[in-house]
XYZ file of C-alpha atoms in Angstrom:
672
model
C 93.356 159.472 90.689
C 93.955 163.257 90.591
C 91.670 165.983 89.221
C 93.100 168.462 86.678
C 91.235 171.056 84.552
C 87.902 169.617 85.531
C 88.858 166.071 84.466
C 90.187 163.039 86.276
C 93.849 162.259 85.818
C 94.871 158.559 86.111
C 98.042 157.691 87.998
C 100.098 154.585 87.194
C 103.051 153.565 89.333
C 106.093 151.741 87.988
C 108.821 149.930 89.930
C 111.977 148.413 88.447
C 112.270 146.046 86.640
C 108.674 146.659 85.584
C 107.317 147.683 82.219
C 104.159 149.255 80.868
C 102.693 148.856 77.381
C 100.503 151.775 76.265
C 97.716 151.309 73.717
C 94.067 150.712 72.911
C 94.053 146.966 73.727
C 92.500 146.117 77.104
C 95.378 143.724 77.874
C 97.855 146.632 78.095
C 99.068 148.025 81.388
C 97.977 151.543 80.330
C 94.801 151.578 78.201
C 94.127 154.597 75.932
C 90.446 154.820 74.969
C 90.997 156.639 71.696
C 90.643 155.697 68.045
C 93.884 157.615 67.451
C 95.853 155.074 69.517
C 97.108 151.774 68.129
C 96.335 148.516 69.941
C 99.929 148.422 71.237
C 101.218 151.929 70.780
C 104.336 152.381 72.926
C 106.365 150.699 75.650
C 108.085 152.012 78.779
C 110.587 149.705 80.520
C 113.502 149.600 82.950
C 116.788 148.584 81.274
C 118.673 147.995 84.517
C 119.919 151.539 84.979
C 117.190 153.881 83.700
C 113.657 154.125 82.323
C 113.280 154.166 78.532
C 110.448 154.527 76.015
C 109.978 153.353 72.425
C 107.259 153.450 69.802
C 105.827 150.075 68.802
C 105.156 150.944 65.163
C 101.990 152.923 65.857
C 99.937 154.636 63.119
C 100.044 158.136 64.579
C 103.392 157.941 66.335
C 104.589 158.539 69.891
C 105.865 161.978 70.920
C 108.348 162.792 73.686
C 108.618 166.480 74.544
C 106.797 167.358 71.304
C 109.261 165.314 69.175
C 108.191 162.134 67.422
C 110.166 159.070 68.564
C 112.316 157.376 65.944
C 114.166 155.125 68.397
C 114.152 154.268 72.074
C 114.811 157.283 74.278
C 115.703 157.853 77.910
C 112.949 159.199 80.159
C 113.563 162.023 82.639
C 111.515 163.329 85.496
C 108.816 165.665 84.135
C 108.898 164.400 80.538
C 105.647 164.650 78.573
C 104.640 161.663 76.450
C 101.884 162.112 73.819
C 99.948 159.017 72.703
C 96.665 158.988 70.743
C 95.632 162.460 71.852
C 96.533 161.827 75.498
C 99.307 163.558 77.374
C 101.254 161.396 79.828
C 103.552 162.931 82.422
C 106.507 160.815 83.589
C 107.450 161.981 87.068
C 108.865 160.931 90.408
C 106.467 163.309 92.167
C 102.762 163.492 91.464
C 102.624 167.040 92.729
C 103.681 169.317 89.920
C 103.816 166.541 87.378
C 100.281 167.142 86.248
C 100.734 170.830 85.825
C 103.902 170.319 83.759
C 102.065 167.829 81.621
C 99.270 170.199 80.863
C 101.589 173.009 79.882
C 103.729 170.801 77.661
C 100.715 169.227 75.988
C 99.266 172.540 75.130
C 102.490 173.695 73.523
C 102.817 170.599 71.352
C 99.295 170.755 70.065
C 99.001 166.967 70.049
C 97.477 166.139 73.397
C 94.071 166.967 74.791
C 93.392 168.141 78.316
C 92.871 164.484 79.322
C 95.997 163.757 81.312
C 97.657 160.571 82.577
C 100.479 160.653 85.107
C 103.060 157.839 85.439
C 104.786 157.893 88.809
C 108.045 155.966 89.061
C 109.655 154.909 92.336
C 113.406 155.407 92.158
C 113.977 153.681 95.494
C 112.262 150.377 94.643
C 114.486 147.321 94.512
C 112.322 144.841 92.668
C 108.760 143.658 92.353
C 109.583 139.947 91.932
C 111.539 137.411 93.974
C 112.300 133.759 93.474
C 114.467 133.430 96.582
C 115.128 135.647 99.553
C 118.552 137.177 100.051
C 118.276 136.406 103.769
C 118.383 132.644 103.303
C 120.425 132.356 100.103
C 123.524 134.350 100.947
C 122.886 137.314 98.641
C 124.593 139.906 100.801
C 125.947 143.235 99.647
C 124.449 145.771 97.249
C 124.330 144.828 93.558
C 123.034 146.286 90.335
C 119.968 144.067 90.601
C 119.073 145.757 93.842
C 119.916 143.064 96.339
C 120.792 144.481 99.701
C 122.437 143.326 102.854
C 120.270 141.545 105.368
C 119.863 143.656 108.470
C 121.096 141.748 111.514
C 117.796 142.353 113.311
C 115.843 140.835 110.407
C 118.104 137.795 110.289
C 117.626 137.316 114.030
C 113.849 137.481 113.655
C 113.917 134.921 110.831
C 116.117 132.652 112.927
C 113.574 132.911 115.720
C 110.799 131.981 113.271
C 112.786 128.946 112.143
C 113.306 127.770 115.740
C 109.617 128.213 116.561
C 108.469 126.349 113.452
C 110.920 123.533 114.129
C 108.964 122.758 117.317
C 105.611 122.565 115.530
C 103.906 119.192 115.302
C 101.115 120.232 112.918
C 100.940 122.422 109.818
C 98.336 124.669 111.479
C 100.836 125.500 114.216
C 103.484 126.412 111.612
C 101.002 128.690 109.815
C 100.221 130.485 113.086
C 103.924 131.062 113.717
C 104.363 132.609 110.246
C 101.317 134.860 110.602
C 102.422 136.046 114.048
C 105.891 136.824 112.727
C 104.475 138.754 109.773
C 102.233 140.748 112.119
C 105.283 141.703 114.204
C 107.564 142.637 111.301
C 105.391 143.817 108.377
C 102.821 146.643 108.373
C 99.866 145.033 106.606
C 96.120 145.321 106.880
C 95.177 141.736 105.976
C 97.207 138.569 105.636
C 96.372 135.002 104.659
C 98.276 131.751 104.313
C 97.052 129.099 101.882
C 98.011 125.431 101.898
C 97.679 122.878 99.177
C 94.720 120.574 99.541
C 95.250 116.894 98.691
C 91.651 116.426 97.641
C 90.232 117.465 94.261
C 86.870 118.948 93.618
C 84.657 117.684 90.844
C 85.026 119.580 87.614
C 88.488 120.861 88.462
C 90.602 121.922 85.588
C 93.860 120.507 84.410
C 96.904 120.643 86.618
C 99.089 123.715 86.392
C 102.764 123.232 85.679
C 103.463 120.623 88.243
C 101.721 122.478 91.043
C 99.500 119.543 91.792
C 96.522 121.256 93.529
C 92.727 121.046 92.612
C 90.534 123.868 91.450
C 88.275 125.892 93.718
C 85.513 128.409 93.377
C 86.332 132.026 94.147
C 83.931 134.908 93.548
C 81.713 132.740 91.389
C 84.456 131.496 89.080
C 86.218 128.148 88.974
C 89.950 128.204 89.404
C 91.639 125.530 87.298
C 94.494 123.550 88.750
C 95.331 122.861 92.381
C 93.068 123.952 95.162
C 94.471 126.363 97.723
C 92.726 126.215 101.068
C 92.957 129.160 103.457
C 94.830 127.812 106.484
C 94.960 131.037 108.531
C 94.331 134.778 108.298
C 95.060 138.017 110.186
C 93.795 141.593 109.949
C 95.006 144.714 111.688
C 91.728 146.619 111.385
C 88.056 146.041 110.809
C 88.409 145.026 107.155
C 88.011 141.298 106.609
C 90.441 139.220 104.615
C 89.659 138.475 100.913
C 91.194 135.974 98.525
C 93.503 137.451 95.847
C 92.515 137.682 92.189
C 92.257 134.319 90.413
C 94.541 135.415 87.578
C 97.223 136.449 90.040
C 97.023 133.145 91.912
C 97.272 131.263 88.630
C 100.431 133.154 87.683
C 102.028 132.284 91.013
C 101.004 128.644 90.664
C 102.987 128.285 87.461
C 106.191 126.290 87.725
C 108.302 129.442 87.286
C 105.908 131.670 89.233
C 107.746 134.115 91.502
C 106.679 136.110 94.524
C 105.286 139.495 93.462
C 104.993 142.927 95.018
C 102.261 145.106 93.521
C 102.414 148.698 94.819
C 99.580 150.091 92.685
C 96.819 147.497 92.773
C 94.217 150.029 91.637
C 96.131 150.577 88.425
C 96.432 146.886 87.533
C 93.216 144.991 86.913
C 95.063 141.672 86.785
C 95.888 141.827 90.500
C 92.939 143.857 91.812
C 89.950 142.383 93.602
C 86.708 144.151 94.419
C 84.816 144.248 97.699
C 81.111 143.587 98.071
C 80.351 147.071 96.743
C 82.510 146.634 93.659
C 85.253 148.937 94.973
C 88.972 148.232 94.901
C 90.161 149.128 98.389
C 93.688 147.603 98.257
C 96.702 149.826 97.653
C 99.519 147.255 97.625
C 99.869 143.513 97.971
C 102.407 140.710 98.220
C 101.683 137.207 96.987
C 104.475 134.691 97.536
C 104.444 130.970 96.683
C 105.523 128.477 99.316
C 107.715 125.969 97.467
C 110.034 123.225 98.625
C 113.532 122.629 97.257
C 112.075 120.551 94.415
C 109.898 123.530 93.372
C 106.706 121.732 94.433
C 103.968 124.207 95.326
C 102.878 123.725 98.939
C 100.985 126.953 99.550
C 100.919 130.760 99.296
C 101.311 133.838 101.520
C 99.128 136.878 100.764
C 99.427 140.371 102.301
C 97.533 143.592 101.488
C 97.413 147.258 102.546
C 94.766 149.906 101.980
C 95.499 153.333 100.500
C 97.612 155.167 102.992
C 101.063 156.472 103.763
C 102.857 153.073 104.060
C 102.499 150.658 101.150
C 104.296 147.320 101.185
C 107.976 147.587 100.252
C 110.683 145.499 98.655
C 112.059 144.826 102.129
C 108.659 143.416 103.117
C 108.706 141.195 100.033
C 112.114 139.851 101.024
C 110.870 139.041 104.521
C 107.688 137.354 103.259
C 109.644 135.223 100.774
C 112.037 134.182 103.550
C 109.095 133.218 105.781
C 107.672 131.221 102.871
C 110.929 129.318 102.479
C 111.029 128.507 106.190
C 107.375 127.428 106.092
C 108.022 125.226 103.029
C 110.856 123.434 104.821
C 108.608 122.890 107.835
C 105.684 121.597 105.750
C 107.945 119.219 103.850
C 109.463 118.029 107.102
C 106.018 117.484 108.639
C 104.883 115.631 105.515
C 107.982 113.422 105.575
C 107.532 112.867 109.293
C 103.903 111.768 108.814
C 104.899 109.551 105.888
C 107.742 107.986 107.872
C 105.465 107.592 110.878
C 102.877 105.768 108.773
C 105.600 103.659 107.209
C 107.026 102.872 110.649
C 103.619 101.860 111.985
C 103.016 99.673 108.947
C 106.473 98.136 109.280
C 105.990 97.509 112.994
C 102.636 95.887 112.294
C 104.167 93.727 109.580
C 107.032 92.764 111.894
C 104.559 91.763 114.589
C 102.587 89.720 112.089
C 105.733 88.049 110.793
C 106.947 87.416 114.317
C 103.617 85.848 115.147
C 103.745 83.749 111.995
C 107.371 82.787 112.410
C 107.029 82.337 116.143
C 105.109 79.124 115.690
C 107.485 77.937 112.992
C 110.892 78.983 114.277
C 110.540 79.190 118.045
C 112.287 76.292 119.782
C 110.583 75.653 123.118
C 112.501 73.899 125.898
C 115.046 74.333 128.661
C 116.550 70.875 128.838
C 120.252 70.419 128.345
C 119.620 68.324 125.249
C 117.645 71.029 123.433
C 119.975 73.818 124.595
C 122.812 71.943 122.925
C 120.787 71.886 119.702
C 120.163 75.643 119.943
C 123.885 76.225 120.452
C 124.713 74.164 117.370
C 122.166 76.139 115.344
C 123.804 79.395 116.435
C 127.223 78.167 115.299
C 126.126 76.669 111.976
C 123.568 79.275 110.842
C 125.955 82.099 109.793
C 127.858 79.738 107.479
C 126.951 78.205 104.128
C 127.851 74.731 105.299
C 125.530 71.842 104.454
C 123.781 70.582 107.589
C 122.452 67.081 108.177
C 119.620 67.054 110.714
C 118.923 63.656 112.262
C 116.221 62.544 114.641
C 113.145 60.424 115.046
C 109.938 61.238 113.251
C 108.106 64.159 114.854
C 111.005 65.635 116.853
C 110.991 68.934 114.917
C 113.693 68.538 112.265
C 111.895 70.967 109.950
C 111.725 73.485 112.806
C 115.506 73.242 113.224
C 115.927 73.798 109.485
C 113.714 76.907 109.647
C 115.735 78.225 112.590
C 118.972 77.694 110.640
C 117.554 79.610 107.670
C 116.138 82.570 109.606
C 119.353 82.970 111.602
C 121.513 82.932 108.444
C 122.515 85.613 105.938
C 119.968 84.082 103.567
C 117.012 85.017 105.783
C 115.648 87.395 103.151
C 115.699 84.630 100.561
C 113.194 81.786 100.235
C 113.064 78.719 102.436
C 111.842 75.782 100.340
C 111.016 72.436 101.996
C 110.350 69.123 100.260
C 109.707 65.600 101.533
C 111.621 63.094 99.406
C 109.575 60.156 100.715
C 106.314 61.557 99.364
C 107.279 61.285 95.692
C 108.208 58.559 93.260
C 111.752 58.646 91.769
C 110.572 60.196 88.477
C 108.481 62.872 90.192
C 111.245 63.568 92.698
C 113.683 64.448 89.918
C 111.104 66.720 88.286
C 110.331 68.427 91.591
C 114.017 69.020 92.347
C 115.262 70.166 88.955
C 112.087 71.171 87.115
C 110.960 70.080 83.643
C 110.353 71.480 80.194
C 107.030 71.480 78.417
C 106.439 68.088 76.805
C 109.219 66.355 78.749
C 106.813 63.600 79.726
C 103.127 62.798 79.656
C 101.278 65.492 81.569
C 104.051 68.096 81.268
C 101.857 70.729 79.663
C 104.086 73.674 80.601
C 107.568 74.500 81.833
C 108.028 74.117 85.582
C 110.800 75.459 87.785
C 112.254 72.958 90.215
C 112.847 73.428 93.925
C 116.479 74.354 93.315
C 115.457 77.263 91.084
C 112.737 78.383 93.469
C 115.192 78.351 96.380
C 117.852 80.368 94.507
C 119.401 82.844 96.942
C 117.885 81.020 99.903
C 117.731 77.604 101.543
C 116.487 74.202 100.331
C 115.483 71.736 103.046
C 115.085 68.106 101.941
C 113.298 65.920 104.466
C 113.637 62.153 104.457
C 116.789 62.394 102.335
C 117.379 58.680 102.907
C 114.421 57.873 100.644
C 116.063 59.401 97.566
C 116.737 56.843 94.819
C 120.259 56.182 93.509
C 119.881 58.004 90.164
C 118.536 61.165 91.798
C 121.305 60.941 94.420
C 123.927 61.181 91.644
C 122.343 64.276 90.079
C 121.807 65.815 93.495
C 125.485 65.321 94.373
C 126.629 67.176 91.220
C 124.524 70.203 92.162
C 125.914 70.156 95.699
C 129.416 70.196 94.231
C 128.618 73.377 92.304
C 127.868 71.939 88.863
C 124.972 73.277 86.777
C 121.919 71.145 86.169
C 119.294 70.834 83.463
C 115.546 70.567 83.711
C 114.020 67.234 82.784
C 113.721 67.289 79.008
C 115.852 70.458 78.780
C 119.353 71.270 77.557
C 119.986 74.684 79.094
C 122.472 74.557 82.008
C 121.170 76.273 85.134
C 123.275 77.522 88.032
C 121.817 78.421 91.418
C 123.047 79.716 94.758
C 121.339 77.486 97.310
C 122.223 76.277 100.783
C 121.094 72.685 101.328
C 119.797 71.290 104.603
C 118.993 67.577 104.761
C 116.947 65.716 107.355
C 116.413 62.033 108.024
C 115.312 59.620 110.722
C 117.283 56.783 109.213
C 120.836 55.656 109.913
C 122.622 56.858 106.776
C 125.873 55.203 107.812
C 124.171 51.837 107.920
C 122.524 52.606 104.569
C 125.965 53.370 103.120
C 127.255 49.998 104.415
C 124.207 48.304 102.923
C 124.750 50.055 99.567
C 121.451 51.957 99.785
C 123.001 55.410 99.960
C 125.967 56.903 98.114
C 129.022 57.245 100.300
C 130.249 60.396 98.545
C 126.835 62.036 98.975
C 126.816 61.092 102.644
C 130.180 62.774 103.175
C 128.963 65.816 101.255
C 125.878 66.109 103.465
C 127.643 65.245 106.698
C 129.581 68.529 106.977
C 127.666 69.599 110.080
C 125.378 67.170 111.903
C 122.677 68.212 114.357
C 120.930 65.425 116.231
C 117.519 66.434 117.548
C 116.713 64.469 120.720
C 113.383 62.653 121.115
C 110.859 64.173 123.507
C 111.299 61.418 126.109
C 114.927 62.519 126.586
C 114.121 66.214 127.098
C 113.221 66.060 130.823
C 110.429 68.497 131.641
C 110.276 70.085 128.168
C 107.102 68.102 127.638
C 105.230 70.405 130.042
C 106.646 73.576 128.445
C 105.625 72.353 125.012
C 102.171 71.382 126.249
C 101.622 74.882 127.683
C 102.911 76.429 124.462
C 100.519 74.383 122.311
C 97.660 75.094 124.737
C 98.194 78.834 124.333
C 98.424 78.462 120.550
C 95.188 76.515 120.218
C 93.396 78.788 122.697
C 94.230 81.685 120.416
C 93.228 79.874 117.239
C 89.967 78.460 118.592
C 88.919 81.298 120.863
C 89.125 79.147 124.013
C 90.192 80.251 127.502
C 91.593 77.070 129.027
C 93.952 78.183 131.777
C 96.264 75.183 132.091
C 96.656 71.574 133.263
C 95.744 69.790 136.443
C 98.448 68.024 138.415
C 97.071 64.687 137.270
C 97.317 65.819 133.646
C 100.908 66.963 134.134
C 101.822 63.619 135.693
C 100.243 61.787 132.774
C 102.165 63.943 130.265
C 105.466 63.277 132.016
C 104.927 59.512 132.396
C 104.177 58.887 128.729
C 107.032 57.891 126.381
C 105.786 59.892 123.353
C 106.782 57.580 120.502
C 105.363 60.188 118.069
C 107.422 62.905 119.797
C 106.374 66.560 119.518
C 103.945 65.918 116.666
C 102.040 63.451 118.827
C 102.079 65.863 121.784
C 100.711 68.662 119.619
C 97.896 66.457 118.337
C 97.041 65.369 121.879
C 96.811 68.976 123.131
C 94.752 70.037 120.129
C 92.318 67.176 120.756
C 92.067 68.170 124.432
C 91.318 71.811 123.576
C 88.671 70.879 121.002
C 86.789 68.500 123.312
C 87.304 70.231 126.670
C 84.694 72.574 128.162
C 86.410 73.101 131.541
C 88.910 75.727 132.675
C 91.695 73.141 133.067
C 92.839 70.129 131.074
C 92.567 67.002 133.229
C 94.185 63.606 132.782
C 91.102 61.953 131.178
C 91.151 64.712 128.514
C 94.527 63.466 127.297
C 93.983 60.565 124.936
C 97.607 59.599 124.560
C 97.316 56.245 122.780
C 94.154 54.331 121.981
C 96.245 51.173 121.664
C 97.306 51.265 125.296
C 95.648 48.609 127.398
C 94.783 48.783 131.072
C 94.649 52.556 131.222
C 98.381 52.917 131.485
C 99.990 55.730 129.621
C 103.059 53.640 129.021
C 102.663 50.936 126.350
C 103.053 47.461 127.885
C 105.272 44.880 126.253
C 106.242 41.364 127.054
C 109.557 41.845 125.324
C 112.777 41.997 127.194
C 113.691 45.362 128.771
C 116.670 45.253 126.464
C 114.368 45.670 123.432
C 115.741 48.146 120.874
C 114.022 51.423 120.033
C 113.351 50.258 116.472
C 111.660 47.115 117.774
C 109.622 49.134 120.258
C 108.537 51.488 117.468
C 107.457 48.548 115.304
C 105.550 47.006 118.195
C 103.689 50.211 118.902
C 102.778 50.807 115.230
C 101.449 47.267 114.905
C 99.244 47.778 117.997
C 97.833 51.015 116.639
C 97.060 49.318 113.320
C 95.227 46.552 115.125
C 93.237 49.162 117.030
C 92.210 50.876 113.763
C 91.411 47.595 112.044
C 94.184 48.217 109.535
C 93.082 51.821 108.649
C 96.490 53.350 107.810
C 95.243 56.959 107.552
C 93.653 56.787 110.999
C 96.697 55.026 112.410
C 99.030 57.709 111.012
C 96.839 60.379 112.607
C 97.004 58.651 115.988
C 100.755 58.181 115.697
C 101.225 61.830 114.663
C 103.067 60.965 111.434
C 102.404 61.358 107.735
C 100.677 58.503 105.851
C 103.718 58.263 103.555
C 106.007 57.897 106.581
C 103.836 55.079 107.923
C 103.928 53.297 104.555
C 107.698 53.610 104.447
C 108.082 52.226 107.969
C 105.787 49.277 107.219
C 107.790 48.572 104.076
C 111.011 48.561 106.096
C 109.468 46.256 108.721
C 108.509 43.786 105.968
C 111.999 43.904 104.464
C 113.596 43.266 107.861
C 111.377 40.187 108.400
C 112.281 38.780 104.990
């Protein structure tokens, strides 16, 4: 503000490519409080090479040098503009401009002695930036005012980038930016805002993809995302203050650019007042911090007080460059935190899966017999070959099947297991191939069969020898690559399934007896893995016992430390007709009923049918008795002990009730 002829003269500063609308409306850049002025009277703008003025269809006209404007005209230093009884001097120097304006106004007879001076800055480059020339390769002078990056400035920005790259937290990155600004830009106050993830109650709608919540500033609610002050600096005693809400909102828009305002006092849209209602800021820079996807992450705000050194276009370039470096750092830190959380979650899930799969897939033992099985699994797993797994009941055939699946290329697909002995022939077909709604009594809805469920994975069929002849024929066609149909359906279905089959029966003998299809046997017998019984696995019994002890300790919250020597001797001397399943049941029973630190021999109830306290079942049969005969003898003794209770007998033997029924049926057939 300058005094002239006893009145105050307002000064407005323009910088290319700025513009100023003159008129009575309060929304104009230059407001004329006169009934002679139209709401939007005239416009001054930068056309890329020079300043120009035009009348906007006003009632009383716009005069330039005493001549009414009929079209847009070029403005020159010292020109007098007359609008609504006001004289406006257009000048590059305030000194002398006012005096020229007064003289010209008096000669025209249109203007009063109320004078307004417009000062233009011919050296300004721009007042807006979307990107910095330092980081986007805009070297060399152009018509738009871009200029070559000074080597020293580029070196300082490179140093900032290196320092920020070492930051582990966003607060550290903000401190680096503020320190760099303090070293390279002459400001009075500076603040860095970061986007807050939380939203306040009553916040307005989101602003153009900015994604931040509203906040209260100077008693007003700011709609859109909340900007939280993350750090501030001041060079003097004046404290930092938040920029005007309207200015922040303009920057928060999707296309909002960094702005340089060199005459804050002359622009109410960017000015803020102190506690006394005074505007004490001369110039300011407000730059958004955006990532490469234009997401708003924060803002950088600088101000200066009236004085000899306002903020410049060079300062704006440097601030924008710092904002771009900060945005890259914030995005990197965000991605790092997200990846870190994802990694921790993945590691936790892996541990959980390993713990879950450990009990199901882990093959415990060091005997030569079990090592041979592990070797065969390693050779067969990577292939799609059908595998026939043979062994006595309870030796862990399903465990071998799980190991084959999880070591194969189908590990990410499902592993579906089904016991063929547990179902009748009609239900077995429905379980394998599925059925349509209404296919039979009780079929109230469509059901997918095991083949469909296992598509892309592995299907393990236990007790394959119990499959009836009709189901064997349909099963063989699927193994040979033919489509199948659901029971009661007509739609052909193709699946990609690897089949593993398990049995404790002699399939070759069943083929000779006509109980099993020869062609199906050959189709299943591509790779055969024979799982040895526990009694042929040397000292693996002790390793398995310790493994089960640890498992049940964990499940039941017990702290049993191990086995006494007497208990170990008893474990090794027993023949384990129920194999690993029987051993597991025996250890579980010992953990449940034991209150001591060690499991002793009396804690191991190996077979209630054993007489005389011996762990080895006695028999009057010849030592040349076959294994099948010994198995039958032992089952009959257990049944006598349970008074014919098959469920209790199956529990003692460590086998399924259906398996016991099948064995008893076979014993009866052999006698007949």
